[in-house]
Short mmCIF file of C-alpha atoms and ligand atoms in Angstrom, two decimals:
data_model
loop_
_atom_site.label_atom_id
_atom_site.label_comp_id
_atom_site.label_asym_id
_atom_site.label_seq_id
_atom_site.Cartn_x
_atom_site.Cartn_y
_atom_site.Cartn_z
CA UNK G 1 -12.49 -30.40 8.40
CA UNK G 2 -9.12 -31.10 10.00
CA UNK G 3 -8.82 -34.19 7.79
CA UNK G 4 -9.28 -32.22 4.56
CA UNK G 5 -6.67 -29.71 5.70
CA UNK G 6 -4.18 -32.43 6.59
CA UNK G 7 -4.87 -34.17 3.27
CA UNK G 8 -3.96 -30.98 1.41
CA UNK G 9 -0.86 -30.50 3.53
CA UNK G 10 0.33 -34.04 2.84
CA UNK G 11 -0.02 -33.42 -0.91
CA UNK G 12 2.21 -30.39 -0.51
CA UNK G 13 4.73 -32.35 1.56
CA UNK G 14 4.89 -35.06 -1.09
CA UNK G 15 5.34 -32.49 -3.84
CA UNK G 16 8.35 -31.19 -1.86
CA UNK G 17 9.74 -34.71 -1.21
CA UNK G 18 9.25 -34.35 2.55
CA UNK G 19 8.33 -37.30 4.77
CA UNK G 20 6.75 -35.10 7.41
CA UNK G 21 6.48 -31.60 8.86
CA UNK G 22 7.07 -30.18 12.33
CA UNK G 23 4.50 -27.43 12.91
CA UNK G 24 5.30 -24.85 15.58
CA UNK G 25 3.30 -21.77 14.53
CA UNK G 26 0.38 -21.51 17.01
CA UNK G 27 -2.12 -20.53 14.28
CA UNK G 28 -1.02 -23.39 12.02
CA UNK G 29 -1.20 -25.77 14.97
CA UNK G 30 -4.77 -24.73 15.70
CA UNK G 31 -5.73 -24.82 12.01
CA UNK G 32 -4.48 -28.36 11.55
CA UNK G 33 -5.50 -29.89 14.87
CA UNK G 34 -8.17 -27.76 16.53
CA UNK G 35 -5.89 -27.46 19.60
CA UNK G 36 -5.98 -23.87 20.84
CA UNK G 37 -3.49 -24.13 23.72
CA UNK G 38 -0.46 -21.85 23.62
CA UNK G 39 2.26 -24.48 23.71
CA UNK G 40 2.88 -27.53 21.58
CA UNK G 41 4.36 -29.00 18.42
CA UNK G 42 2.69 -31.06 15.72
CA UNK G 43 4.41 -33.73 13.69
CA UNK G 44 2.43 -34.67 10.62
CA UNK G 45 3.28 -37.33 8.08
CA UNK G 46 1.19 -39.59 5.88
CA UNK G 47 1.22 -42.19 8.68
CA UNK G 48 1.13 -40.16 11.92
CA UNK G 49 -0.49 -37.14 13.50
CA UNK G 50 1.29 -36.26 16.69
CA UNK G 51 0.58 -33.41 19.09
CA UNK G 52 3.25 -32.92 21.73
CA UNK G 53 2.36 -30.59 24.58
CA UNK G 54 3.07 -30.21 28.28
CA UNK G 55 0.93 -31.22 31.23
CA UNK G 56 -0.80 -27.83 31.49
CA UNK G 57 -2.53 -28.38 28.17
CA UNK G 58 -2.85 -32.16 28.08
CA UNK G 59 -6.55 -32.36 28.96
CA UNK G 60 -7.38 -29.53 26.61
CA UNK G 61 -5.47 -31.30 23.84
CA UNK G 62 -7.42 -34.51 24.45
CA UNK G 63 -10.67 -32.60 24.12
CA UNK G 64 -9.75 -30.44 21.13
CA UNK G 65 -7.45 -32.58 19.00
CA UNK G 66 -9.23 -35.92 18.92
CA UNK G 67 -7.59 -36.99 15.65
CA UNK G 68 -4.11 -36.73 17.11
CA UNK G 69 -1.89 -39.04 19.14
CA UNK G 70 -0.70 -37.07 22.16
CA UNK G 71 2.78 -36.94 23.64
CA UNK G 72 3.60 -35.36 26.98
CA UNK G 73 6.66 -33.16 26.70
CA UNK G 74 7.46 -32.91 30.41
CA UNK G 75 10.93 -34.38 30.01
CA UNK G 76 11.90 -32.17 27.11
CA UNK G 77 11.93 -32.61 23.39
CA UNK G 78 14.86 -35.08 23.35
CA UNK G 79 12.77 -37.79 24.96
CA UNK G 80 9.53 -37.74 22.98
CA UNK G 81 11.08 -36.66 19.71
CA UNK G 82 13.84 -39.26 20.07
CA UNK G 83 11.46 -42.16 20.58
CA UNK G 84 9.16 -40.97 17.81
CA UNK G 85 11.89 -40.48 15.27
CA UNK G 86 13.32 -43.95 15.98
CA UNK G 87 9.95 -45.37 14.99
CA UNK G 88 9.30 -43.20 11.94
CA UNK G 89 12.83 -43.09 10.52
CA UNK G 90 12.09 -40.25 8.08
CA UNK G 91 14.68 -39.30 5.46
CA UNK G 92 13.61 -35.70 5.17
CA UNK G 93 11.64 -33.92 7.86
CA UNK G 94 10.45 -30.37 7.22
CA UNK G 95 10.21 -27.77 10.00
CA UNK G 96 8.71 -24.28 10.07
CA UNK G 97 11.81 -22.14 9.94
CA UNK G 98 10.09 -18.98 11.19
CA UNK G 99 8.64 -20.72 14.25
CA UNK G 100 11.00 -23.49 15.40
CA UNK G 101 13.46 -21.92 17.82
CA UNK G 102 17.18 -22.56 17.49
CA UNK G 103 17.08 -24.39 20.83
CA UNK G 104 14.36 -26.76 19.57
CA UNK G 105 16.19 -27.26 16.29
CA UNK G 106 19.40 -28.15 18.14
CA UNK G 107 17.55 -30.61 20.40
CA UNK G 108 15.97 -32.27 17.39
CA UNK G 109 19.34 -32.62 15.69
CA UNK G 110 20.78 -34.17 18.85
CA UNK G 111 17.89 -36.62 19.15
CA UNK G 112 18.34 -37.68 15.50
CA UNK G 113 22.04 -38.28 16.09
CA UNK G 114 21.39 -40.18 19.31
CA UNK G 115 18.93 -42.44 17.48
CA UNK G 116 21.66 -43.24 14.95
CA UNK G 117 19.59 -41.84 12.07
CA UNK G 118 20.52 -39.74 9.04
CA UNK G 119 17.26 -37.76 8.99
CA UNK G 120 17.71 -34.42 7.28
CA UNK G 121 15.88 -31.45 8.82
CA UNK G 122 14.61 -29.26 5.96
CA UNK G 123 13.68 -25.61 6.50
CA UNK G 124 10.23 -24.70 5.12
CA UNK G 125 8.25 -21.47 4.90
CA UNK G 126 4.57 -20.75 4.39
CA UNK G 127 3.36 -24.30 3.69
CA UNK G 128 0.39 -24.19 6.03
CA UNK G 129 -0.06 -20.42 5.66
CA UNK G 130 -0.82 -20.92 1.95
CA UNK G 131 -3.62 -23.34 2.84
CA UNK G 132 -4.93 -20.94 5.49
CA UNK G 133 -5.28 -18.11 2.98
CA UNK G 134 -8.32 -19.83 1.41
CA UNK G 135 -11.18 -19.86 3.87
CA UNK G 136 -13.85 -22.54 4.17
CA UNK G 137 -17.48 -21.94 5.09
CA UNK G 138 -17.02 -22.43 8.84
CA UNK G 139 -14.08 -20.01 8.90
CA UNK G 140 -16.06 -17.36 7.00
CA UNK G 141 -18.88 -17.77 9.49
CA UNK G 142 -16.51 -17.09 12.42
CA UNK G 143 -15.00 -14.07 10.64
CA UNK G 144 -18.50 -12.74 9.98
CA UNK G 145 -19.36 -13.02 13.67
CA UNK G 146 -16.19 -11.13 14.60
CA UNK G 147 -16.99 -8.55 11.91
CA UNK G 148 -20.49 -7.99 13.26
CA UNK G 149 -19.09 -7.22 16.73
CA UNK G 150 -16.61 -4.71 15.34
CA UNK G 151 -19.37 -3.16 13.22
CA UNK G 152 -21.52 -2.86 16.31
CA UNK G 153 -18.87 -1.07 18.35
CA UNK G 154 -18.21 1.38 15.51
CA UNK G 155 -21.91 2.07 15.15
CA UNK G 156 -22.03 2.87 18.88
CA UNK G 157 -19.01 5.19 18.87
CA UNK G 158 -21.34 8.17 18.95
CA UNK G 159 -22.44 7.07 22.43
CA UNK G 160 -19.02 5.93 23.63
CA UNK G 161 -16.94 8.89 22.54
CA UNK G 162 -17.06 12.43 23.84
CA UNK G 163 -14.72 15.41 23.70
CA UNK G 164 -12.48 15.66 26.76
CA UNK G 165 -11.76 11.94 26.78
CA UNK G 166 -8.20 10.70 26.51
CA UNK G 167 -7.15 8.21 23.86
CA UNK G 168 -6.75 5.55 26.57
CA UNK G 169 -10.19 6.39 27.97
CA UNK G 170 -11.88 5.91 24.62
CA UNK G 171 -9.86 2.75 23.86
CA UNK G 172 -11.05 1.33 27.20
CA UNK G 173 -14.72 2.09 26.42
CA UNK G 174 -14.28 0.34 23.07
CA UNK G 175 -12.64 -2.71 24.65
CA UNK G 176 -15.38 -3.00 27.28
CA UNK G 177 -18.04 -2.72 24.61
CA UNK G 178 -16.44 -5.42 22.48
CA UNK G 179 -16.18 -7.81 25.42
CA UNK G 180 -19.80 -7.21 26.36
CA UNK G 181 -20.84 -7.76 22.74
CA UNK G 182 -19.24 -11.22 22.86
CA UNK G 183 -15.69 -10.81 21.59
CA UNK G 184 -13.72 -13.64 23.21
CA UNK G 185 -10.51 -11.64 23.12
CA UNK G 186 -9.04 -8.86 20.98
CA UNK G 187 -7.27 -9.27 17.66
CA UNK G 188 -4.80 -6.63 18.75
CA UNK G 189 -4.69 -3.70 21.17
CA UNK G 190 -7.27 -1.14 20.12
CA UNK G 191 -5.68 1.79 18.31
CA UNK G 192 -7.13 5.14 19.27
CA UNK G 193 -4.87 7.91 18.00
CA UNK G 194 -5.80 11.58 17.95
CA UNK G 195 -4.35 14.64 16.23
CA UNK G 196 -0.63 14.30 15.40
CA UNK G 197 -0.58 10.81 17.00
CA UNK G 198 -2.85 9.57 14.21
CA UNK G 199 -0.01 10.17 11.74
CA UNK G 200 1.53 6.97 13.18
CA UNK G 201 -0.35 4.04 11.60
CA UNK G 202 0.17 1.79 14.66
CA UNK G 203 0.12 4.37 17.45
CA UNK G 204 -0.50 3.22 21.05
CA UNK G 205 -3.29 5.01 22.93
CA UNK G 206 -1.86 7.70 25.21
CA UNK G 207 -3.12 10.10 27.86
CA UNK G 208 -3.56 12.80 25.26
CA UNK G 209 -6.96 14.49 25.46
CA UNK G 210 -8.87 14.24 22.18
CA UNK G 211 -9.67 17.69 20.82
CA UNK G 212 -12.51 18.96 18.71
CA UNK G 213 -11.79 19.22 14.97
CA UNK G 214 -8.84 16.86 14.75
CA UNK G 215 -8.66 13.41 13.15
CA UNK G 216 -9.04 10.39 15.45
CA UNK G 217 -8.03 7.03 13.97
CA UNK G 218 -9.77 4.09 15.61
CA UNK G 219 -8.64 0.61 14.58
CA UNK G 220 -10.04 -2.46 16.29
CA UNK G 221 -10.79 -6.13 15.83
CA UNK G 222 -12.91 -8.70 17.63
CA UNK G 223 -12.16 -12.42 17.89
CA UNK G 224 -14.56 -15.35 17.71
CA UNK G 225 -13.31 -18.94 18.01
CA UNK G 226 -9.86 -17.72 17.07
CA UNK G 227 -10.99 -15.77 14.00
CA UNK G 228 -10.48 -12.07 13.76
CA UNK G 229 -11.95 -8.94 12.23
CA UNK G 230 -10.06 -5.70 11.61
CA UNK G 231 -11.74 -2.36 10.99
CA UNK G 232 -10.61 1.28 11.02
CA UNK G 233 -12.63 4.47 11.02
CA UNK G 234 -11.32 8.00 11.20
CA UNK G 235 -13.61 10.30 13.10
CA UNK G 236 -13.72 13.90 14.17
CA UNK G 237 -15.41 15.48 17.18
CA UNK G 238 -17.34 18.43 15.81
CA UNK G 239 -17.03 19.73 12.27
CA UNK G 240 -14.05 18.52 10.29
CA UNK G 241 -12.27 21.32 8.43
CA UNK G 242 -11.78 21.40 4.66
CA UNK G 243 -8.29 19.82 4.83
CA UNK G 244 -9.65 16.85 6.84
CA UNK G 245 -12.50 16.51 4.36
CA UNK G 246 -10.20 16.70 1.36
CA UNK G 247 -7.90 13.94 2.67
CA UNK G 248 -10.85 11.85 3.84
CA UNK G 249 -12.40 11.98 0.39
CA UNK G 250 -9.16 10.96 -1.32
CA UNK G 251 -8.74 7.95 1.00
CA UNK G 252 -12.39 7.04 0.57
CA UNK G 253 -12.24 7.17 -3.23
CA UNK G 254 -9.01 5.15 -3.19
CA UNK G 255 -10.71 2.51 -1.06
CA UNK G 256 -13.80 2.43 -3.28
CA UNK G 257 -11.66 2.11 -6.41
CA UNK G 258 -9.95 -0.93 -4.89
CA UNK G 259 -13.20 -2.48 -3.67
CA UNK G 260 -14.83 -2.06 -7.08
CA UNK G 261 -11.77 -3.06 -9.08
CA UNK G 262 -10.40 -6.13 -7.27
CA UNK G 263 -11.23 -9.40 -9.02
CA UNK G 264 -10.17 -13.01 -8.51
CA UNK G 265 -6.99 -13.83 -10.39
CA UNK G 266 -5.55 -10.32 -10.00
CA UNK G 267 -2.06 -9.95 -8.58
CA UNK G 268 -1.98 -8.53 -5.05
CA UNK G 269 0.35 -5.75 -6.26
CA UNK G 270 -2.12 -4.68 -8.98
CA UNK G 271 -4.85 -4.61 -6.34
CA UNK G 272 -2.66 -2.29 -4.27
CA UNK G 273 -2.17 -0.01 -7.30
CA UNK G 274 -5.91 0.50 -7.72
CA UNK G 275 -5.93 2.56 -4.53
CA UNK G 276 -2.34 3.82 -4.60
CA UNK G 277 -2.72 5.40 -8.07
CA UNK G 278 -5.50 7.63 -6.80
CA UNK G 279 -3.58 8.73 -3.71
CA UNK G 280 -0.47 9.35 -5.84
CA UNK G 281 -2.42 11.33 -8.44
CA UNK G 282 -3.61 13.64 -5.65
CA UNK G 283 0.00 14.17 -4.57
CA UNK G 284 -0.02 12.08 -1.38
CA UNK G 285 1.82 8.97 -2.59
CA UNK G 286 4.63 9.60 -0.07
CA UNK G 287 2.06 9.74 2.73
CA UNK G 288 0.69 6.23 2.09
CA UNK G 289 3.60 4.24 3.45
CA UNK G 290 1.96 0.86 4.06
CA UNK G 291 0.31 -1.76 1.88
CA UNK G 292 -3.35 -1.70 0.86
CA UNK G 293 -4.30 -4.70 2.97
CA UNK G 294 -3.62 -8.11 4.48
CA UNK G 295 -5.38 -11.41 4.92
CA UNK G 296 -7.29 -11.99 8.15
CA UNK G 297 -8.23 -15.30 9.76
CA UNK G 298 -6.68 -16.97 12.79
CA UNK G 299 -3.96 -14.33 12.59
CA UNK G 300 -4.68 -10.66 12.12
CA UNK G 301 -1.96 -10.29 9.49
CA UNK G 302 -1.76 -13.30 7.23
CA UNK G 303 -1.58 -14.22 3.58
CA UNK G 304 -2.33 -12.57 1.15
CA UNK G 305 -0.30 -9.38 1.51
CA UNK G 306 -1.53 -6.55 -0.70
CA UNK G 307 1.36 -4.17 -1.32
CA UNK G 308 3.44 -2.92 -4.26
CA UNK G 309 6.04 -5.71 -3.98
CA UNK G 310 3.70 -8.63 -3.23
CA UNK G 311 4.13 -11.65 -5.50
CA UNK G 312 0.85 -13.25 -4.44
CA UNK G 313 -2.23 -13.69 -6.60
CA UNK G 314 -5.70 -13.04 -5.19
CA UNK G 315 -7.97 -16.06 -5.31
CA UNK G 316 -11.66 -16.62 -4.62
CA UNK G 317 -12.03 -17.67 -0.99
CA UNK G 318 -9.49 -15.22 0.40
CA UNK G 319 -10.54 -12.75 3.11
CA UNK G 320 -8.50 -9.57 3.43
CA UNK G 321 -8.63 -5.94 4.49
CA UNK G 322 -8.75 -2.94 2.17
CA UNK G 323 -7.21 -0.07 4.13
CA UNK G 324 -5.64 2.86 2.32
CA UNK G 325 -4.43 5.78 4.41
CA UNK G 326 -2.77 9.17 4.24
CA UNK G 327 -0.47 10.24 7.09
CA UNK G 328 0.74 13.81 7.45
CA UNK G 329 3.42 14.32 10.14
CA UNK G 330 2.42 16.87 12.83
CA UNK G 331 -1.17 16.98 11.52
CA UNK G 332 -2.46 13.43 11.67
CA UNK G 333 -3.76 10.61 9.56
CA UNK G 334 -6.81 9.28 7.80
CA UNK G 335 -7.31 5.53 7.34
CA UNK G 336 -10.45 3.66 6.32
CA UNK G 337 -10.31 -0.12 6.67
CA UNK G 338 -12.91 -2.72 5.76
CA UNK G 339 -12.81 -6.52 5.54
CA UNK G 340 -13.76 -8.29 2.33
CA UNK G 341 -14.26 -11.79 0.97
CA UNK G 342 -13.15 -12.39 -2.59
CA UNK G 343 -15.75 -14.32 -4.60
CA UNK G 344 -15.26 -15.66 -8.10
CA UNK G 345 -17.16 -12.73 -9.62
CA UNK G 346 -16.74 -9.85 -7.14
CA UNK G 347 -15.36 -8.61 -3.86
CA UNK G 348 -17.93 -8.82 -1.08
CA UNK G 349 -17.39 -6.29 1.69
CA UNK G 350 -18.14 -7.97 5.02
CA UNK G 351 -17.94 -4.94 7.30
CA UNK G 352 -20.95 -2.64 7.18
CA UNK G 353 -20.30 -0.11 9.95
CA UNK G 354 -21.03 3.56 9.25
CA UNK G 355 -18.26 5.32 7.40
CA UNK G 356 -18.71 8.14 9.90
CA UNK G 357 -16.34 11.04 9.86
CA UNK G 358 -18.22 13.44 12.08
CA UNK G 359 -19.57 12.55 15.53
CO1 CO D 401 -6.65 -2.54 11.40
CO1 CO D 402 -5.45 -4.16 9.11
#
């Protein structure tokens, strides 16, 4: 698996006239090597696969990244990078500009100079991320496992949630449930936002007591072998009023329009419009301030990005969220989020949890 991924990366490097790439993004590192430790750099070229990490992760690296030659970084980047570069003598070495710190960049430059080389460090963006956007079978399996845990917790909300609870209290019950159901960690902190707080798409749970009749936005994700799920349901203790119902139905129809209309080959901005047009037609365009969705995988927000200004095209093999929302300041918000796999002939929704509104 790792070999196929590296093969594809090397094709991309060659197409960009690069002799190698320094990989610093933790998700890219794991994707290309299998190494899941939280510190380390990869150097990949057609002739070498290097993983440099410090002593805390060395044994783990040996076990997880068998295809790689390991370097211990205890004495700083100058030493290992210097000796490596003297051997490789690359003309152009790419680095991940969003993930290599300025300090690391400066050390690399120094080491190149010290070795008497003219190696040019070339800034790159999104090279591995583009590969990661298309999922293979094993990745889809992991995502499906994470999805089934998040489905399970949503389907048990009726038992976990009761009026009088605080947002933090409910978030804690959800987290406990997910752990017990086998989630290895969380994709992100559980969002549990009630009443006016739910008007903030990424609200943090507070000590606010959840009241009957108001919207409660619950957004959570489980993680299995690094792969994430991401699901949102908006619920209401007791009977939702007609305003809640009206907004809920608009968001739901917008989501269904996107799910039924998205096809492989479509631009990500057109996909966004499928849902946005409906929300705009109902007069709530200004209240849907974020994009329709985002890719999920090793990272919870990855390529593709579905929003009005996205330049990406949706391809079969991508897994992304479909999550329209309407947010009304001082009242609250409604968001419904599901995860879907794009197939060559249709969009397959992976999440299957109840679309409950009333509990
Ligand atoms: Co979410
Ligand atoms: Co999301």
